[in-house]
């Protein structure tokens, strides 16, 4: 699958606001499977919107988002080809960390319980995975959400400011999981952030 953005622009932004963008209002921007992309921008400059446009849960844009070599429906694409670590995480606070990951994995059957536990243990103190998410810190929740995003097949992994609430050591652990899973699936990676991230080697860095 190849993702192409054609003259894309959020409707809430003016042409002057995106005049210097490497992505918005460009005739063609392509994201290729197997490559890693860093998208940097200040807060409020459309990073989350960009990922939501690609994921298909926001259509408030002009231009087009095209998926080449892919005839999936939008729902099929989200279940089998696109995984997304949302900035607002979207965890169930009353469920434990491991239950939040299991819910995703039950839909895909992609990982074994042993694999899930090993992934959580690599980014979270073991006892924390049995606690309700509501009792975890924001950084701990972000790590749980990252593991959940890896528990499905994907051709592209979308990550919206994935390290914004975690320390460097935890970010290293999460990035290691991400690199391994993206590599294992031969997938593309699109990461947004306020500033460049040095924990992952990116093929391209773009600015909004």
mmCIF file with all atom_site columns, N, CA and C in Angstrom, residues 13-83:
data_model
loop_
_atom_site.group_PDB
_atom_site.id
_atom_site.type_symbol
_atom_site.label_atom_id
_atom_site.label_alt_id
_atom_site.label_comp_id
_atom_site.label_asym_id
_atom_site.label_entity_id
_atom_site.label_seq_id
_atom_site.pdbx_PDB_ins_code
_atom_site.Cartn_x
_atom_site.Cartn_y
_atom_site.Cartn_z
_atom_site.occupancy
_atom_site.B_iso_or_equiv
_atom_site.pdbx_formal_charge
_atom_site.auth_seq_id
_atom_site.auth_comp_id
_atom_site.auth_asym_id
_atom_site.auth_atom_id
_atom_site.pdbx_PDB_model_num
ATOM 1   N N  . UNK A 1 13 ? -7.872  25.705 8.276  1.00 0.00 ? 13 UNK A N  1
ATOM 2   C CA . UNK A 1 13 ? -6.655  26.489 8.114  1.00 0.00 ? 13 UNK A CA 1
ATOM 3   C C  . UNK A 1 13 ? -6.683  27.219 6.773  1.00 0.00 ? 13 UNK A C  1
ATOM 4   N N  . UNK A 1 14 ? -6.155  28.437 6.762  1.00 0.00 ? 14 UNK A N  1
ATOM 5   C CA . UNK A 1 14 ? -6.107  29.221 5.536  1.00 0.00 ? 14 UNK A CA 1
ATOM 6   C C  . UNK A 1 14 ? -4.877  28.831 4.719  1.00 0.00 ? 14 UNK A C  1
ATOM 7   N N  . UNK A 1 15 ? -4.880  29.211 3.452  1.00 0.00 ? 15 UNK A N  1
ATOM 8   C CA . UNK A 1 15 ? -3.728  28.912 2.603  1.00 0.00 ? 15 UNK A CA 1
ATOM 9   C C  . UNK A 1 15 ? -2.459  29.576 3.127  1.00 0.00 ? 15 UNK A C  1
ATOM 10  N N  . UNK A 1 16 ? -2.592  30.772 3.682  1.00 0.00 ? 16 UNK A N  1
ATOM 11  C CA . UNK A 1 16 ? -1.409  31.455 4.213  1.00 0.00 ? 16 UNK A CA 1
ATOM 12  C C  . UNK A 1 16 ? -0.821  30.715 5.409  1.00 0.00 ? 16 UNK A C  1
ATOM 13  N N  . UNK A 1 17 ? -1.663  30.030 6.191  1.00 0.00 ? 17 UNK A N  1
ATOM 14  C CA . UNK A 1 17 ? -1.174  29.293 7.360  1.00 0.00 ? 17 UNK A CA 1
ATOM 15  C C  . UNK A 1 17 ? -0.367  28.060 6.971  1.00 0.00 ? 17 UNK A C  1
ATOM 16  N N  . UNK A 1 18 ? -0.603  27.530 5.800  1.00 0.00 ? 18 UNK A N  1
ATOM 17  C CA . UNK A 1 18 ? 0.102   26.312 5.386  1.00 0.00 ? 18 UNK A CA 1
ATOM 18  C C  . UNK A 1 18 ? 1.064   26.574 4.219  1.00 0.00 ? 18 UNK A C  1
ATOM 19  N N  . UNK A 1 19 ? 1.356   27.838 3.985  1.00 0.00 ? 19 UNK A N  1
ATOM 20  C CA . UNK A 1 19 ? 2.167   28.213 2.823  1.00 0.00 ? 19 UNK A CA 1
ATOM 21  C C  . UNK A 1 19 ? 3.553   27.571 2.838  1.00 0.00 ? 19 UNK A C  1
ATOM 22  N N  . UNK A 1 20 ? 4.120   27.346 4.023  1.00 0.00 ? 20 UNK A N  1
ATOM 23  C CA . UNK A 1 20 ? 5.478   26.800 4.118  1.00 0.00 ? 20 UNK A CA 1
ATOM 24  C C  . UNK A 1 20 ? 5.489   25.301 4.403  1.00 0.00 ? 20 UNK A C  1
ATOM 25  N N  . UNK A 1 21 ? 4.340   24.660 4.343  1.00 0.00 ? 21 UNK A N  1
ATOM 26  C CA . UNK A 1 21 ? 4.240   23.243 4.692  1.00 0.00 ? 21 UNK A CA 1
ATOM 27  C C  . UNK A 1 21 ? 4.851   22.349 3.612  1.00 0.00 ? 21 UNK A C  1
ATOM 28  N N  . UNK A 1 22 ? 5.533   21.291 4.075  1.00 0.00 ? 22 UNK A N  1
ATOM 29  C CA . UNK A 1 22 ? 6.045   20.272 3.150  1.00 0.00 ? 22 UNK A CA 1
ATOM 30  C C  . UNK A 1 22 ? 4.946   19.298 2.714  1.00 0.00 ? 22 UNK A C  1
ATOM 31  N N  . UNK A 1 23 ? 3.785   19.390 3.354  1.00 0.00 ? 23 UNK A N  1
ATOM 32  C CA . UNK A 1 23 ? 2.706   18.422 3.112  1.00 0.00 ? 23 UNK A CA 1
ATOM 33  C C  . UNK A 1 23 ? 1.445   19.107 2.598  1.00 0.00 ? 23 UNK A C  1
ATOM 34  N N  . UNK A 1 24 ? 0.939   20.062 3.367  1.00 0.00 ? 24 UNK A N  1
ATOM 35  C CA . UNK A 1 24 ? -0.324  20.696 2.991  1.00 0.00 ? 24 UNK A CA 1
ATOM 36  C C  . UNK A 1 24 ? -0.169  21.544 1.725  1.00 0.00 ? 24 UNK A C  1
ATOM 37  N N  . UNK A 1 25 ? -1.147  21.391 0.835  1.00 0.00 ? 25 UNK A N  1
ATOM 38  C CA . UNK A 1 25 ? -1.226  22.080 -0.454 1.00 0.00 ? 25 UNK A CA 1
ATOM 39  C C  . UNK A 1 25 ? -0.101  21.695 -1.414 1.00 0.00 ? 25 UNK A C  1
ATOM 40  N N  . UNK A 1 26 ? 0.562   20.587 -1.150 1.00 0.00 ? 26 UNK A N  1
ATOM 41  C CA . UNK A 1 26 ? 1.555   20.087 -2.102 1.00 0.00 ? 26 UNK A CA 1
ATOM 42  C C  . UNK A 1 26 ? 0.846   19.223 -3.155 1.00 0.00 ? 26 UNK A C  1
ATOM 43  N N  . UNK A 1 27 ? 1.274   19.301 -4.410 1.00 0.00 ? 27 UNK A N  1
ATOM 44  C CA . UNK A 1 27 ? 0.597   18.540 -5.473 1.00 0.00 ? 27 UNK A CA 1
ATOM 45  C C  . UNK A 1 27 ? 0.557   17.039 -5.199 1.00 0.00 ? 27 UNK A C  1
ATOM 46  N N  . UNK A 1 28 ? 1.630   16.498 -4.604 1.00 0.00 ? 28 UNK A N  1
ATOM 47  C CA . UNK A 1 28 ? 1.657   15.069 -4.298 1.00 0.00 ? 28 UNK A CA 1
ATOM 48  C C  . UNK A 1 28 ? 2.702   14.802 -3.219 1.00 0.00 ? 28 UNK A C  1
ATOM 49  N N  . UNK A 1 29 ? 2.247   14.210 -2.119 1.00 0.00 ? 29 UNK A N  1
ATOM 50  C CA . UNK A 1 29 ? 3.150   13.754 -1.052 1.00 0.00 ? 29 UNK A CA 1
ATOM 51  C C  . UNK A 1 29 ? 2.872   12.277 -0.857 1.00 0.00 ? 29 UNK A C  1
ATOM 52  N N  . UNK A 1 30 ? 3.909   11.450 -0.968 1.00 0.00 ? 30 UNK A N  1
ATOM 53  C CA . UNK A 1 30 ? 3.723   10.000 -0.902 1.00 0.00 ? 30 UNK A CA 1
ATOM 54  C C  . UNK A 1 30 ? 4.414   9.408  0.323  1.00 0.00 ? 30 UNK A C  1
ATOM 55  N N  . UNK A 1 31 ? 3.691   8.503  0.969  1.00 0.00 ? 31 UNK A N  1
ATOM 56  C CA . UNK A 1 31 ? 4.239   7.733  2.074  1.00 0.00 ? 31 UNK A CA 1
ATOM 57  C C  . UNK A 1 31 ? 4.307   6.276  1.624  1.00 0.00 ? 31 UNK A C  1
ATOM 58  N N  . UNK A 1 32 ? 5.518   5.750  1.578  1.00 0.00 ? 32 UNK A N  1
ATOM 59  C CA . UNK A 1 32 ? 5.733   4.402  1.065  1.00 0.00 ? 32 UNK A CA 1
ATOM 60  C C  . UNK A 1 32 ? 5.852   3.395  2.205  1.00 0.00 ? 32 UNK A C  1
ATOM 61  N N  . UNK A 1 33 ? 5.248   2.247  2.008  1.00 0.00 ? 33 UNK A N  1
ATOM 62  C CA . UNK A 1 33 ? 5.377   1.159  2.972  1.00 0.00 ? 33 UNK A CA 1
ATOM 63  C C  . UNK A 1 33 ? 6.854   0.785  3.123  1.00 0.00 ? 33 UNK A C  1
ATOM 64  N N  . UNK A 1 34 ? 7.283   0.544  4.362  1.00 0.00 ? 34 UNK A N  1
ATOM 65  C CA . UNK A 1 34 ? 8.663   0.168  4.618  1.00 0.00 ? 34 UNK A CA 1
ATOM 66  C C  . UNK A 1 34 ? 9.564   1.345  4.944  1.00 0.00 ? 34 UNK A C  1
ATOM 67  N N  . UNK A 1 35 ? 9.036   2.577  4.841  1.00 0.00 ? 35 UNK A N  1
ATOM 68  C CA . UNK A 1 35 ? 9.831   3.759  5.160  1.00 0.00 ? 35 UNK A CA 1
ATOM 69  C C  . UNK A 1 35 ? 9.280   4.464  6.398  1.00 0.00 ? 35 UNK A C  1
ATOM 70  N N  . UNK A 1 36 ? 10.153  5.215  7.038  1.00 0.00 ? 36 UNK A N  1
ATOM 71  C CA . UNK A 1 36 ? 9.800   5.888  8.295  1.00 0.00 ? 36 UNK A CA 1
ATOM 72  C C  . UNK A 1 36 ? 9.799   7.402  8.085  1.00 0.00 ? 36 UNK A C  1
ATOM 73  N N  . UNK A 1 37 ? 8.706   8.033  8.511  1.00 0.00 ? 37 UNK A N  1
ATOM 74  C CA . UNK A 1 37 ? 8.519   9.467  8.279  1.00 0.00 ? 37 UNK A CA 1
ATOM 75  C C  . UNK A 1 37 ? 8.309   10.208 9.593  1.00 0.00 ? 37 UNK A C  1
ATOM 76  N N  . UNK A 1 38 ? 9.039   11.301 9.761  1.00 0.00 ? 38 UNK A N  1
ATOM 77  C CA . UNK A 1 38 ? 8.885   12.190 10.901 1.00 0.00 ? 38 UNK A CA 1
ATOM 78  C C  . UNK A 1 38 ? 8.190   13.453 10.420 1.00 0.00 ? 38 UNK A C  1
ATOM 79  N N  . UNK A 1 39 ? 7.084   13.828 11.091 1.00 0.00 ? 39 UNK A N  1
ATOM 80  C CA . UNK A 1 39 ? 6.347   15.037 10.732 1.00 0.00 ? 39 UNK A CA 1
ATOM 81  C C  . UNK A 1 39 ? 6.384   15.979 11.932 1.00 0.00 ? 39 UNK A C  1
ATOM 82  N N  . UNK A 1 40 ? 7.038   17.113 11.783 1.00 0.00 ? 40 UNK A N  1
ATOM 83  C CA . UNK A 1 40 ? 7.201   18.069 12.877 1.00 0.00 ? 40 UNK A CA 1
ATOM 84  C C  . UNK A 1 40 ? 6.384   19.332 12.626 1.00 0.00 ? 40 UNK A C  1
ATOM 85  N N  . UNK A 1 41 ? 5.844   19.875 13.707 1.00 0.00 ? 41 UNK A N  1
ATOM 86  C CA . UNK A 1 41 ? 5.113   21.139 13.613 1.00 0.00 ? 41 UNK A CA 1
ATOM 87  C C  . UNK A 1 41 ? 4.843   21.661 15.009 1.00 0.00 ? 41 UNK A C  1
ATOM 88  N N  . UNK A 1 42 ? 4.636   22.954 15.098 1.00 0.00 ? 42 UNK A N  1
ATOM 89  C CA . UNK A 1 42 ? 4.227   23.546 16.372 1.00 0.00 ? 42 UNK A CA 1
ATOM 90  C C  . UNK A 1 42 ? 2.813   23.097 16.706 1.00 0.00 ? 42 UNK A C  1
ATOM 91  N N  . UNK A 1 43 ? 2.442   23.269 17.946 1.00 0.00 ? 43 UNK A N  1
ATOM 92  C CA . UNK A 1 43 ? 1.091   22.925 18.382 1.00 0.00 ? 43 UNK A CA 1
ATOM 93  C C  . UNK A 1 43 ? 0.065   23.740 17.597 1.00 0.00 ? 43 UNK A C  1
ATOM 94  N N  . UNK A 1 44 ? -1.000  23.056 17.167 1.00 0.00 ? 44 UNK A N  1
ATOM 95  C CA . UNK A 1 44 ? -2.059  23.742 16.445 1.00 0.00 ? 44 UNK A CA 1
ATOM 96  C C  . UNK A 1 44 ? -1.825  23.890 14.954 1.00 0.00 ? 44 UNK A C  1
ATOM 97  N N  . UNK A 1 45 ? -0.793  23.224 14.436 1.00 0.00 ? 45 UNK A N  1
ATOM 98  C CA . UNK A 1 45 ? -0.488  23.356 13.010 1.00 0.00 ? 45 UNK A CA 1
ATOM 99  C C  . UNK A 1 45 ? -0.904  22.129 12.197 1.00 0.00 ? 45 UNK A C  1
ATOM 100 N N  . UNK A 1 46 ? -1.769  21.294 12.761 1.00 0.00 ? 46 UNK A N  1
ATOM 101 C CA . UNK A 1 46 ? -2.393  20.259 11.937 1.00 0.00 ? 46 UNK A CA 1
ATOM 102 C C  . UNK A 1 46 ? -1.773  18.883 11.979 1.00 0.00 ? 46 UNK A C  1
ATOM 103 N N  . UNK A 1 47 ? -0.957  18.584 13.009 1.00 0.00 ? 47 UNK A N  1
ATOM 104 C CA . UNK A 1 47 ? -0.342  17.245 13.086 1.00 0.00 ? 47 UNK A CA 1
ATOM 105 C C  . UNK A 1 47 ? -1.394  16.168 13.315 1.00 0.00 ? 47 UNK A C  1
ATOM 106 N N  . UNK A 1 48 ? -2.235  16.372 14.326 1.00 0.00 ? 48 UNK A N  1
ATOM 107 C CA . UNK A 1 48 ? -3.276  15.387 14.624 1.00 0.00 ? 48 UNK A CA 1
ATOM 108 C C  . UNK A 1 48 ? -4.263  15.285 13.474 1.00 0.00 ? 48 UNK A C  1
ATOM 109 N N  . UNK A 1 49 ? -4.602  16.417 12.889 1.00 0.00 ? 49 UNK A N  1
ATOM 110 C CA . UNK A 1 49 ? -5.526  16.413 11.751 1.00 0.00 ? 49 UNK A CA 1
ATOM 111 C C  . UNK A 1 49 ? -4.970  15.566 10.613 1.00 0.00 ? 49 UNK A C  1
ATOM 112 N N  . UNK A 1 50 ? -3.684  15.704 10.340 1.00 0.00 ? 50 UNK A N  1
ATOM 113 C CA . UNK A 1 50 ? -3.063  14.943 9.251  1.00 0.00 ? 50 UNK A CA 1
ATOM 114 C C  . UNK A 1 50 ? -3.254  13.446 9.453  1.00 0.00 ? 50 UNK A C  1
ATOM 115 N N  . UNK A 1 51 ? -2.962  12.955 10.648 1.00 0.00 ? 51 UNK A N  1
ATOM 116 C CA . UNK A 1 51 ? -3.108  11.520 10.910 1.00 0.00 ? 51 UNK A CA 1
ATOM 117 C C  . UNK A 1 51 ? -4.575  11.098 10.865 1.00 0.00 ? 51 UNK A C  1
ATOM 118 N N  . UNK A 1 52 ? -5.450  11.953 11.354 1.00 0.00 ? 52 UNK A N  1
ATOM 119 C CA . UNK A 1 52 ? -6.882  11.630 11.296 1.00 0.00 ? 52 UNK A CA 1
ATOM 120 C C  . UNK A 1 52 ? -7.397  11.598 9.862  1.00 0.00 ? 52 UNK A C  1
ATOM 121 N N  . UNK A 1 53 ? -6.872  12.456 9.005  1.00 0.00 ? 53 UNK A N  1
ATOM 122 C CA . UNK A 1 53 ? -7.250  12.416 7.589  1.00 0.00 ? 53 UNK A CA 1
ATOM 123 C C  . UNK A 1 53 ? -6.830  11.077 6.973  1.00 0.00 ? 53 UNK A C  1
ATOM 124 N N  . UNK A 1 54 ? -5.605  10.657 7.264  1.00 0.00 ? 54 UNK A N  1
ATOM 125 C CA . UNK A 1 54 ? -5.109  9.394  6.720  1.00 0.00 ? 54 UNK A CA 1
ATOM 126 C C  . UNK A 1 54 ? -5.898  8.217  7.284  1.00 0.00 ? 54 UNK A C  1
ATOM 127 N N  . UNK A 1 55 ? -6.172  8.255  8.579  1.00 0.00 ? 55 UNK A N  1
ATOM 128 C CA . UNK A 1 55 ? -6.878  7.149  9.239  1.00 0.00 ? 55 UNK A CA 1
ATOM 129 C C  . UNK A 1 55 ? -8.343  7.062  8.801  1.00 0.00 ? 55 UNK A C  1
ATOM 130 N N  . UNK A 1 56 ? -8.891  8.221  8.418  1.00 0.00 ? 56 UNK A N  1
ATOM 131 C CA . UNK A 1 56 ? -10.258 8.228  7.903  1.00 0.00 ? 56 UNK A CA 1
ATOM 132 C C  . UNK A 1 56 ? -11.323 8.611  8.900  1.00 0.00 ? 56 UNK A C  1
ATOM 133 N N  . UNK A 1 57 ? -10.926 9.116  10.079 1.00 0.00 ? 57 UNK A N  1
ATOM 134 C CA . UNK A 1 57 ? -11.949 9.520  11.045 1.00 0.00 ? 57 UNK A CA 1
ATOM 135 C C  . UNK A 1 57 ? -12.143 11.034 11.097 1.00 0.00 ? 57 UNK A C  1
ATOM 136 N N  . UNK A 1 58 ? -11.594 11.739 10.106 1.00 0.00 ? 58 UNK A N  1
ATOM 137 C CA . UNK A 1 58 ? -11.842 13.168 9.942  1.00 0.00 ? 58 UNK A CA 1
ATOM 138 C C  . UNK A 1 58 ? -11.778 13.459 8.445  1.00 0.00 ? 58 UNK A C  1
ATOM 139 N N  . UNK A 1 59 ? -12.848 13.989 7.906  1.00 0.00 ? 59 UNK A N  1
ATOM 140 C CA . UNK A 1 59 ? -12.895 14.285 6.464  1.00 0.00 ? 59 UNK A CA 1
ATOM 141 C C  . UNK A 1 59 ? -13.025 15.789 6.204  1.00 0.00 ? 59 UNK A C  1
ATOM 142 N N  . UNK A 1 60 ? -12.695 16.602 7.220  1.00 0.00 ? 60 UNK A N  1
ATOM 143 C CA . UNK A 1 60 ? -12.807 18.061 7.065  1.00 0.00 ? 60 UNK A CA 1
ATOM 144 C C  . UNK A 1 60 ? -11.565 18.623 6.387  1.00 0.00 ? 60 UNK A C  1
ATOM 145 N N  . UNK A 1 61 ? -11.365 18.193 5.150  1.00 0.00 ? 61 UNK A N  1
ATOM 146 C CA . UNK A 1 61 ? -10.203 18.667 4.407  1.00 0.00 ? 61 UNK A CA 1
ATOM 147 C C  . UNK A 1 61 ? -10.567 18.859 2.938  1.00 0.00 ? 61 UNK A C  1
ATOM 148 N N  . UNK A 1 62 ? -9.774  19.688 2.282  1.00 0.00 ? 62 UNK A N  1
ATOM 149 C CA . UNK A 1 62 ? -9.834  19.825 0.832  1.00 0.00 ? 62 UNK A CA 1
ATOM 150 C C  . UNK A 1 62 ? -8.685  19.017 0.251  1.00 0.00 ? 62 UNK A C  1
ATOM 151 N N  . UNK A 1 63 ? -8.811  18.623 -1.006 1.00 0.00 ? 63 UNK A N  1
ATOM 152 C CA . UNK A 1 63 ? -7.806  17.778 -1.614 1.00 0.00 ? 63 UNK A CA 1
ATOM 153 C C  . UNK A 1 63 ? -8.202  16.316 -1.491 1.00 0.00 ? 63 UNK A C  1
ATOM 154 N N  . UNK A 1 64 ? -7.215  15.421 -1.534 1.00 0.00 ? 64 UNK A N  1
ATOM 155 C CA . UNK A 1 64 ? -7.526  13.988 -1.532 1.00 0.00 ? 64 UNK A CA 1
ATOM 156 C C  . UNK A 1 64 ? -6.468  13.190 -0.784 1.00 0.00 ? 64 UNK A C  1
ATOM 157 N N  . UNK A 1 65 ? -6.934  12.087 -0.190 1.00 0.00 ? 65 UNK A N  1
ATOM 158 C CA . UNK A 1 65 ? -6.063  11.076 0.404  1.00 0.00 ? 65 UNK A CA 1
ATOM 159 C C  . UNK A 1 65 ? -6.321  9.787  -0.375 1.00 0.00 ? 65 UNK A C  1
ATOM 160 N N  . UNK A 1 66 ? -5.304  9.275  -1.036 1.00 0.00 ? 66 UNK A N  1
ATOM 161 C CA . UNK A 1 66 ? -5.483  8.085  -1.864 1.00 0.00 ? 66 UNK A CA 1
ATOM 162 C C  . UNK A 1 66 ? -4.614  6.936  -1.357 1.00 0.00 ? 66 UNK A C  1
ATOM 163 N N  . UNK A 1 67 ? -5.174  5.742  -1.432 1.00 0.00 ? 67 UNK A N  1
ATOM 164 C CA . UNK A 1 67 ? -4.460  4.532  -1.049 1.00 0.00 ? 67 UNK A CA 1
ATOM 165 C C  . UNK A 1 67 ? -4.243  3.694  -2.305 1.00 0.00 ? 67 UNK A C  1
ATOM 166 N N  . UNK A 1 68 ? -3.026  3.656  -2.774 1.00 0.00 ? 68 UNK A N  1
ATOM 167 C CA . UNK A 1 68 ? -2.713  2.916  -3.991 1.00 0.00 ? 68 UNK A CA 1
ATOM 168 C C  . UNK A 1 68 ? -2.461  1.442  -3.672 1.00 0.00 ? 68 UNK A C  1
ATOM 169 N N  . UNK A 1 69 ? -2.799  0.586  -4.610 1.00 0.00 ? 69 UNK A N  1
ATOM 170 C CA . UNK A 1 69 ? -2.622  -0.865 -4.447 1.00 0.00 ? 69 UNK A CA 1
ATOM 171 C C  . UNK A 1 69 ? -3.394  -1.394 -3.241 1.00 0.00 ? 69 UNK A C  1
ATOM 172 N N  . UNK A 1 70 ? -4.575  -0.833 -3.033 1.00 0.00 ? 70 UNK A N  1
ATOM 173 C CA . UNK A 1 70 ? -5.390  -1.239 -1.891 1.00 0.00 ? 70 UNK A CA 1
ATOM 174 C C  . UNK A 1 70 ? -6.863  -1.031 -2.230 1.00 0.00 ? 70 UNK A C  1
ATOM 175 N N  . UNK A 1 71 ? -7.633  -2.095 -2.166 1.00 0.00 ? 71 UNK A N  1
ATOM 176 C CA . UNK A 1 71 ? -9.063  -1.990 -2.451 1.00 0.00 ? 71 UNK A CA 1
ATOM 177 C C  . UNK A 1 71 ? -9.909  -2.261 -1.213 1.00 0.00 ? 71 UNK A C  1
ATOM 178 N N  . UNK A 1 72 ? -9.314  -2.087 -0.033 1.00 0.00 ? 72 UNK A N  1
ATOM 179 C CA . UNK A 1 72 ? -10.030 -2.316 1.223  1.00 0.00 ? 72 UNK A CA 1
ATOM 180 C C  . UNK A 1 72 ? -11.095 -1.251 1.447  1.00 0.00 ? 72 UNK A C  1
ATOM 181 N N  . UNK A 1 73 ? -12.125 -1.597 2.196  1.00 0.00 ? 73 UNK A N  1
ATOM 182 C CA . UNK A 1 73 ? -13.052 -0.589 2.695  1.00 0.00 ? 73 UNK A CA 1
ATOM 183 C C  . UNK A 1 73 ? -12.347 0.163  3.818  1.00 0.00 ? 73 UNK A C  1
ATOM 184 N N  . UNK A 1 74 ? -12.816 1.363  4.181  1.00 0.00 ? 74 UNK A N  1
ATOM 185 C CA . UNK A 1 74 ? -12.186 2.095  5.287  1.00 0.00 ? 74 UNK A CA 1
ATOM 186 C C  . UNK A 1 74 ? -12.125 1.273  6.576  1.00 0.00 ? 74 UNK A C  1
ATOM 187 N N  . UNK A 1 75 ? -13.183 0.521  6.880  1.00 0.00 ? 75 UNK A N  1
ATOM 188 C CA . UNK A 1 75 ? -13.190 -0.289 8.099  1.00 0.00 ? 75 UNK A CA 1
ATOM 189 C C  . UNK A 1 75 ? -12.165 -1.411 8.011  1.00 0.00 ? 75 UNK A C  1
ATOM 190 N N  . UNK A 1 76 ? -12.113 -2.092 6.891  1.00 0.00 ? 76 UNK A N  1
ATOM 191 C CA . UNK A 1 76 ? -11.119 -3.153 6.706  1.00 0.00 ? 76 UNK A CA 1
ATOM 192 C C  . UNK A 1 76 ? -9.703  -2.603 6.808  1.00 0.00 ? 76 UNK A C  1
ATOM 193 N N  . UNK A 1 77 ? -9.505  -1.409 6.257  1.00 0.00 ? 77 UNK A N  1
ATOM 194 C CA . UNK A 1 77 ? -8.175  -0.804 6.276  1.00 0.00 ? 77 UNK A CA 1
ATOM 195 C C  . UNK A 1 77 ? -7.727  -0.544 7.710  1.00 0.00 ? 77 UNK A C  1
ATOM 196 N N  . UNK A 1 78 ? -8.651  -0.065 8.553  1.00 0.00 ? 78 UNK A N  1
ATOM 197 C CA . UNK A 1 78 ? -8.297  0.209  9.952  1.00 0.00 ? 78 UNK A CA 1
ATOM 198 C C  . UNK A 1 78 ? -8.058  -1.066 10.745 1.00 0.00 ? 78 UNK A C  1
ATOM 199 N N  . UNK A 1 79 ? -8.708  -2.133 10.365 1.00 0.00 ? 79 UNK A N  1
ATOM 200 C CA . UNK A 1 79 ? -8.551  -3.402 11.097 1.00 0.00 ? 79 UNK A CA 1
ATOM 201 C C  . UNK A 1 79 ? -7.304  -4.163 10.683 1.00 0.00 ? 79 UNK A C  1
ATOM 202 N N  . UNK A 1 80 ? -6.890  -4.020 9.425  1.00 0.00 ? 80 UNK A N  1
ATOM 203 C CA . UNK A 1 80 ? -5.813  -4.872 8.918  1.00 0.00 ? 80 UNK A CA 1
ATOM 204 C C  . UNK A 1 80 ? -4.590  -4.119 8.393  1.00 0.00 ? 80 UNK A C  1
ATOM 205 N N  . UNK A 1 81 ? -4.727  -2.817 8.115  1.00 0.00 ? 81 UNK A N  1
ATOM 206 C CA . UNK A 1 81 ? -3.627  -2.140 7.420  1.00 0.00 ? 81 UNK A CA 1
ATOM 207 C C  . UNK A 1 81 ? -3.133  -0.849 8.065  1.00 0.00 ? 81 UNK A C  1
ATOM 208 N N  . UNK A 1 82 ? -3.958  -0.233 8.901  1.00 0.00 ? 82 UNK A N  1
ATOM 209 C CA . UNK A 1 82 ? -3.557  0.990  9.591  1.00 0.00 ? 82 UNK A CA 1
ATOM 210 C C  . UNK A 1 82 ? -3.729  0.811  11.093 1.00 0.00 ? 82 UNK A C  1
ATOM 211 N N  . UNK A 1 83 ? -2.680  1.094  11.846 1.00 0.00 ? 83 UNK A N  1
ATOM 212 C CA . UNK A 1 83 ? -2.797  1.134  13.305 1.00 0.00 ? 83 UNK A CA 1
ATOM 213 C C  . UNK A 1 83 ? -2.447  2.543  13.760 1.00 0.00 ? 83 UNK A C  1
#
